[in-house]
Coordinates of C-alpha atoms in Angstrom, one line a residue:
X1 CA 2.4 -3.1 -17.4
X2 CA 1.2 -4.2 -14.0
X3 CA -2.5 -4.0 -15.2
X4 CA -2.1 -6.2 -18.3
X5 CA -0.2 -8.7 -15.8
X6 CA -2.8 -8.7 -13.2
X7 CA -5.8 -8.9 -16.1
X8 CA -3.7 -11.9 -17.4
X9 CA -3.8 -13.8 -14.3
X10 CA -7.2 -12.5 -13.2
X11 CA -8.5 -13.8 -16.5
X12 CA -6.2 -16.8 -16.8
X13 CA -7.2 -18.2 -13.1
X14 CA -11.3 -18.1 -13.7
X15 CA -10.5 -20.0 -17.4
X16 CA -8.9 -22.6 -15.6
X17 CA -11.5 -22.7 -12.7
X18 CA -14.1 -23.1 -15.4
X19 CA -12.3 -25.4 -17.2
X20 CA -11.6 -27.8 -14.3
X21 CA -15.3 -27.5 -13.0
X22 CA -16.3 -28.3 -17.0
X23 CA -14.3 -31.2 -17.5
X24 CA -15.2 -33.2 -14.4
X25 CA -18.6 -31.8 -14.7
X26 CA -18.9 -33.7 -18.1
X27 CA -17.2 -37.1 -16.2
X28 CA -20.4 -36.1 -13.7
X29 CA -17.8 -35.7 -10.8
X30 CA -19.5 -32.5 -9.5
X31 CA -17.7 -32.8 -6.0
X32 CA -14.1 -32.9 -7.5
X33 CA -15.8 -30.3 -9.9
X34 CA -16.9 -28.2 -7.7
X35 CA -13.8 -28.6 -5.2
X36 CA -11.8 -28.0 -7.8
X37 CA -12.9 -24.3 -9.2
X38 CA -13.1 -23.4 -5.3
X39 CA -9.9 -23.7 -4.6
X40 CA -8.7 -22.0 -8.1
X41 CA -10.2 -19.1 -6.7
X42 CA -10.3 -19.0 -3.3
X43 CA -7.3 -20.4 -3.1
X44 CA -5.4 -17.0 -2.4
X45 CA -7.8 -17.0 1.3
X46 CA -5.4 -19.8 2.4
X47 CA -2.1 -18.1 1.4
X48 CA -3.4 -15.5 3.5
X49 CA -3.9 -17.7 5.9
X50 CA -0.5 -18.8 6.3
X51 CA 0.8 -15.1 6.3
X52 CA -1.7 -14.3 9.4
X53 CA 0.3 -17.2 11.2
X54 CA 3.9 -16.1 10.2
X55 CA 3.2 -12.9 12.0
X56 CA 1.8 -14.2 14.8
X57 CA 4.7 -16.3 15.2
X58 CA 7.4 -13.8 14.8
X59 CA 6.0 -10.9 16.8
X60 CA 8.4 -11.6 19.7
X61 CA 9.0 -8.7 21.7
X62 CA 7.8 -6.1 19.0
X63 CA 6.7 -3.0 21.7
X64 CA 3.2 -3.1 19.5
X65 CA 0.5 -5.2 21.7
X66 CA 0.1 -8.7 19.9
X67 CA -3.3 -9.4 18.3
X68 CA -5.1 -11.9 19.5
X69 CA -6.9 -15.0 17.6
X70 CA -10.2 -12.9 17.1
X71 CA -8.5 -9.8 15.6
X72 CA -6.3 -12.2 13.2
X73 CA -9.6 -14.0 12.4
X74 CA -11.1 -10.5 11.4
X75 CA -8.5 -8.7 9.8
X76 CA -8.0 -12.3 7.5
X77 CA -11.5 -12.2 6.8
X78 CA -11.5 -8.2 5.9
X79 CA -7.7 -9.3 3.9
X80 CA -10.1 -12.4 1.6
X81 CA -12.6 -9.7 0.9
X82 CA -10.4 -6.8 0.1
X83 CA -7.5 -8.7 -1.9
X84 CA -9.9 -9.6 -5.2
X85 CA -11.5 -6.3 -5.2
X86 CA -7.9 -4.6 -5.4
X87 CA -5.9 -7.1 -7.6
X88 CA -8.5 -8.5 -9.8
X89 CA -10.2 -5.8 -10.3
X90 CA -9.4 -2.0 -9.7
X91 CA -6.2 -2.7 -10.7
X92 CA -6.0 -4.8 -13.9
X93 CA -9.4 -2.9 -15.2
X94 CA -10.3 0.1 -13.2
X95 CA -6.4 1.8 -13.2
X96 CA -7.6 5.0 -15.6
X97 CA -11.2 5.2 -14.0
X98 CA -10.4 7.9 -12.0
X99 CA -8.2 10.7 -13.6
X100 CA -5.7 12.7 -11.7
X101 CA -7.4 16.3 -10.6
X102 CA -6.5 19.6 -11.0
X103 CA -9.1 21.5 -11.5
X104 CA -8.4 25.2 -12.7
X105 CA -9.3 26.5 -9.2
X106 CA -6.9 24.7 -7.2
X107 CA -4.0 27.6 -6.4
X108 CA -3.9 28.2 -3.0
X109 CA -5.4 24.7 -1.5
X110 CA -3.8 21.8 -0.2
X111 CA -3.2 19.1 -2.8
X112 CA -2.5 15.4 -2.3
X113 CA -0.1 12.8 -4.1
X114 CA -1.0 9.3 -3.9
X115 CA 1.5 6.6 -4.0
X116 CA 0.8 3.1 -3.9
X117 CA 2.6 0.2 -3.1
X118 CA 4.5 -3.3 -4.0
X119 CA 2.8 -4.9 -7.0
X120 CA 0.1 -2.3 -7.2
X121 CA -0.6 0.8 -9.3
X122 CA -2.6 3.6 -9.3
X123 CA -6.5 1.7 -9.3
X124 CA -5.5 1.0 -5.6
X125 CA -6.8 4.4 -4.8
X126 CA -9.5 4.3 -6.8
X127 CA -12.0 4.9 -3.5
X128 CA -10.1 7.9 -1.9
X129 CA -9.7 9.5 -5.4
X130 CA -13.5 9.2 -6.2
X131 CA -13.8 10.9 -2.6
X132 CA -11.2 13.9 -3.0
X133 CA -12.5 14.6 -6.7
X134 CA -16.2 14.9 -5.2
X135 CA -14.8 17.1 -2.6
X136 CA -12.9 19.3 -4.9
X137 CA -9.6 18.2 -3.9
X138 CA -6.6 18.7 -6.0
X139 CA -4.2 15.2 -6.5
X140 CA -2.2 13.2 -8.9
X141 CA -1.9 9.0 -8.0
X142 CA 1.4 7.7 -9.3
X143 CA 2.1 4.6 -11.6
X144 CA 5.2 3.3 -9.7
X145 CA 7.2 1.4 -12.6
X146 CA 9.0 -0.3 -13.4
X147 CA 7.2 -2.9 -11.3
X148 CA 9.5 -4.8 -10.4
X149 CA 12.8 -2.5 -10.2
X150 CA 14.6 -0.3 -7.5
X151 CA 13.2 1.8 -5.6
X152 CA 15.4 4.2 -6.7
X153 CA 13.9 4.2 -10.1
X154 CA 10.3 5.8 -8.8
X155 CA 12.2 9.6 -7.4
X156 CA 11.5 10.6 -10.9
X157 CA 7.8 9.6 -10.8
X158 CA 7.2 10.7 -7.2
X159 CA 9.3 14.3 -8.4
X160 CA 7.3 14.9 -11.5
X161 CA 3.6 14.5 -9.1
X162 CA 4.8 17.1 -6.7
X163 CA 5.7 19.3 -9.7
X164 CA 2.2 18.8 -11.0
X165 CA 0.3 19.3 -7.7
X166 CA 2.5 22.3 -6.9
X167 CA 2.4 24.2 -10.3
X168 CA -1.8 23.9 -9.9
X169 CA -2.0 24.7 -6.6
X170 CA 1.2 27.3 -5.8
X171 CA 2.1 24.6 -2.7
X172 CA 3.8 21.7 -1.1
X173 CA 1.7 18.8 -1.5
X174 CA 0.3 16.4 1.2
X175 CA 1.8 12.8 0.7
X176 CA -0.1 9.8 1.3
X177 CA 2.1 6.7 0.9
X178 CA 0.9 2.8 1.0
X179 CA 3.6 0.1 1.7
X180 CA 7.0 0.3 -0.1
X181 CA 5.7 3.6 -1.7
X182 CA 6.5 5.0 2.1
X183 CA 10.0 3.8 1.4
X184 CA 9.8 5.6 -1.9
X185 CA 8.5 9.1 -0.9
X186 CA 11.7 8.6 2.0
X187 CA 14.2 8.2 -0.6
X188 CA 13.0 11.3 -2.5
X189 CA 12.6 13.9 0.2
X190 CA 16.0 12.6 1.2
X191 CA 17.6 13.8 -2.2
X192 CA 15.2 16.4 -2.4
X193 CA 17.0 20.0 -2.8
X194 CA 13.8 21.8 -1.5
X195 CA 14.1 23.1 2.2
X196 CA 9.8 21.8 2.7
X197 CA 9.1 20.4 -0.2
X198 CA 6.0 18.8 1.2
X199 CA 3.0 19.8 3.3
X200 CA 3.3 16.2 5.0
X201 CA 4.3 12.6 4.6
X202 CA 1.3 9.9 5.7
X203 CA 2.6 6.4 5.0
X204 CA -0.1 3.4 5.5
X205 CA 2.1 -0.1 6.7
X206 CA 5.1 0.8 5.4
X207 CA 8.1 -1.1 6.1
X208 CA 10.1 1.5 7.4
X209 CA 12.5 -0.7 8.9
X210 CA 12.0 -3.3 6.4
X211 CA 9.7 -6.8 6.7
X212 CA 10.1 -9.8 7.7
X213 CA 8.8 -11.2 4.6
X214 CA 10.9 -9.9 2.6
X215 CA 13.4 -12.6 3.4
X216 CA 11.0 -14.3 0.8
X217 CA 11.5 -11.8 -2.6
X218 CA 13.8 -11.6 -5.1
X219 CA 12.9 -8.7 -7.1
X220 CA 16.0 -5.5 -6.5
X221 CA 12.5 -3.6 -4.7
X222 CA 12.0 -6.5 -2.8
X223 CA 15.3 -7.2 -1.5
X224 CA 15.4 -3.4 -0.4
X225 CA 12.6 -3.9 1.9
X226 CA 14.3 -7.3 3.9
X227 CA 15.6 -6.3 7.4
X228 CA 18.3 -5.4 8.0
X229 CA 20.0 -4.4 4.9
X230 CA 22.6 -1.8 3.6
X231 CA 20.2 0.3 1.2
X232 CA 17.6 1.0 4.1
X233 CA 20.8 1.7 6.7
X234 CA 22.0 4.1 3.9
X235 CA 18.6 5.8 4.0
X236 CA 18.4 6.6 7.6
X237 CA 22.1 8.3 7.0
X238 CA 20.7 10.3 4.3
X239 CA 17.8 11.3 6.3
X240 CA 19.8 12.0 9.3
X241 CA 22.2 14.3 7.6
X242 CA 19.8 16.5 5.7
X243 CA 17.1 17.0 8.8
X244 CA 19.0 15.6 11.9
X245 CA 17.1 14.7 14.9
X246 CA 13.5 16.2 13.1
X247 CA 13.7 13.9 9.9
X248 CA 10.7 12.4 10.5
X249 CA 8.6 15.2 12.5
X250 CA 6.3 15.8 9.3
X251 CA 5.5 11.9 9.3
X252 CA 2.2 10.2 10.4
X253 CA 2.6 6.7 10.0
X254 CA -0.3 4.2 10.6
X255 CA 0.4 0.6 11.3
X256 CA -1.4 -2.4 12.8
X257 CA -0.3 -5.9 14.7
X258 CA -2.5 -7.6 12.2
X259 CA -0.6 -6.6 8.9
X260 CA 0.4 -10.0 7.0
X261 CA 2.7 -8.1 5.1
X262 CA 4.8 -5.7 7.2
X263 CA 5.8 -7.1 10.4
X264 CA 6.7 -7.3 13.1
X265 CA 4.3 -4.4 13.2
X266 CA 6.8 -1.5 14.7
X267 CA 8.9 -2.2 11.5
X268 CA 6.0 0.6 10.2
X269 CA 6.5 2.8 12.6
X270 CA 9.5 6.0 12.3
X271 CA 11.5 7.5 15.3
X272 CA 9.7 10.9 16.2
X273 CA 7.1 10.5 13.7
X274 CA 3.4 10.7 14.9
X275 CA 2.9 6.9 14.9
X276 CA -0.6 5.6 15.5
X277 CA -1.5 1.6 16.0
X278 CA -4.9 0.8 14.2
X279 CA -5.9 -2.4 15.5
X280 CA -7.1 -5.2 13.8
X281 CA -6.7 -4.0 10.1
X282 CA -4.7 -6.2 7.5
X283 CA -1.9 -4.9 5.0
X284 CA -4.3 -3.8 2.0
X285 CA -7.6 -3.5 4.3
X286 CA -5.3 -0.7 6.2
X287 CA -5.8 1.9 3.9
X288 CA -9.7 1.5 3.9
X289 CA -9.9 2.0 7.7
X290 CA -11.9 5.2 8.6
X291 CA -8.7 6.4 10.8
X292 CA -6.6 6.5 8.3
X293 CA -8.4 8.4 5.4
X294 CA -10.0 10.2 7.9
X295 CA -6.9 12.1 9.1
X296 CA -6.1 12.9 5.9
X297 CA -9.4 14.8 5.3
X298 CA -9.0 16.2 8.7
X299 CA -5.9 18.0 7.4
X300 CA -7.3 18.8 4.1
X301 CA -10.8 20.5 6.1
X302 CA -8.3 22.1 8.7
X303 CA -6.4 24.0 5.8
X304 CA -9.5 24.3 3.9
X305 CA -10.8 26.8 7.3

């Protein structure tokens, strides 16, 4: 659903950029013209914008040290060249490009399931699953849907992955969440009936504590992520009753002061998890960082030995 949605408007935005820059082309307006398809699409870069300066603003006294101008100047720049190549592309026409992997030789390694995030689906992963494939690595990527329900609704999804990783490999899975799907692997090992059902839980800006943003959305998984709200305060009891005091010692969560989407940044970070600030990185420009990925293969080459 989300591809054909996201090739709709991918589509539907460079019509109407070539059809502007046509029309006043013919009239031999070529500034308005030319003006005119820029902004159609590039448009988006100034949306950013304005996102880079809403965190800025509302950082307060977040314990995370606040990013200066240069590092909001870089992580919107690495933000305008990330965004198209994620929702215009991988996405809407690259979802199915690479398959989920279990190759017949997987029992006894460490598998990985991918979850994406908000408005994304499985063709955000598309890099790191080209990467574990070459390498041999076992892993399923999730289609979260539908797109725009409860969280609630993606346990099934998230369940069924698990079941596929562990069934080929004989073992609890590594996790590796992006944005709400953080918030979505949560609510599942917090129902979960397994005593370790996972190997470990790596979540990539998630709003943990919900996102200031979110004040903005309207969709049921959007108005789980505002802060504060009921369902996430239900959550934490959950958590807290099943594991206590260690509910979140099998969490690495990454985060940065320069994420446009969850802030202020500590809202990513979980009590007793192994939380570590990557500075200067944007919300979907996060998961590319070499930290990031590169922890996860750390843990894959460390079981591997």
């Amino acid at each position: 659903m989300l591809a054909r949605l996201q090739q709709a408007i991918t589509l539907g935005l460079l019509a109407l950029a070539l059809g502007w820059a046509g029309w006043f082309a013919r009239e031999g307006q070529w500034a308005w013209a030319l003006a005119g398809a820029l902004l159609v699409l590039f448009g988006y870069a100034l949306f950013l914008a304005l996102e880079f300066g809403l965190l800025a603003f509302v950082h307060g006294d977040d314990p995370a040290p606040r990013a200066t101008p240069a590092q909001l100047i870089r992580a919107w720049w690495g933000e305008v060249r990330s965004a198209p190549k994620v929702f215009c592309w991988r996405q809407p026409f690259r979802s199915q490009a690479e398959p989920d992997h279990l190759p017949g030789d997987a029992a006894g390694r460490l598998g990985v399931v991918l979850v994406h995030g908000f408005v994304c689906n499985r063709g955000f992963w598309n890099p790191w699953m080209g990467r574990l494939r070459r390498a041999g690595v076992p892993f399923v990527a999730v289609n979260l849907e539908p797109v725009f329900g409860r969280i609630d609704d993606y346990l099934p999804i998230i369940e069924a992955a698990v079941a596929q990783v562990r069934q080929a490999t004989g073992r609890a899975p590594l996790l590796v969440a992006h944005s709400m799907g953080g918030l979505a692997v949560r609510t599942w090992l917090s129902r979960c009936a397994e005593a370790r059902p996972v190997e470990h839980v790596l979540t990539i800006g998630s709003p943990h504590a919900g996102t200031w943003l979110a004040r903005f959305g309207v969709t049921p998984n959007g108005l789980q992520m505002r802060r504060p709200n009921a369902w996430l305060d239900a959550l934490r009891a959950q958590e807290r009753q099943r594991s206590g005091e260690t509910a979140y010692a099998r969490f690495t969560c990454f985060y940065s002061h320069c994420d446009n989407i969850v802030f202020p940044p500590s809202t990513a970070t979980l009590p007793g998890a192994d939380n570590r600030h990557v500075p200067g990185s944007a919300h979907v420009h996060l998961a590319d960082q070499p930290a990031v990925f590169g922890e996860v293969w750390r843990r894959l080459e460390a079981d591997a030995r």
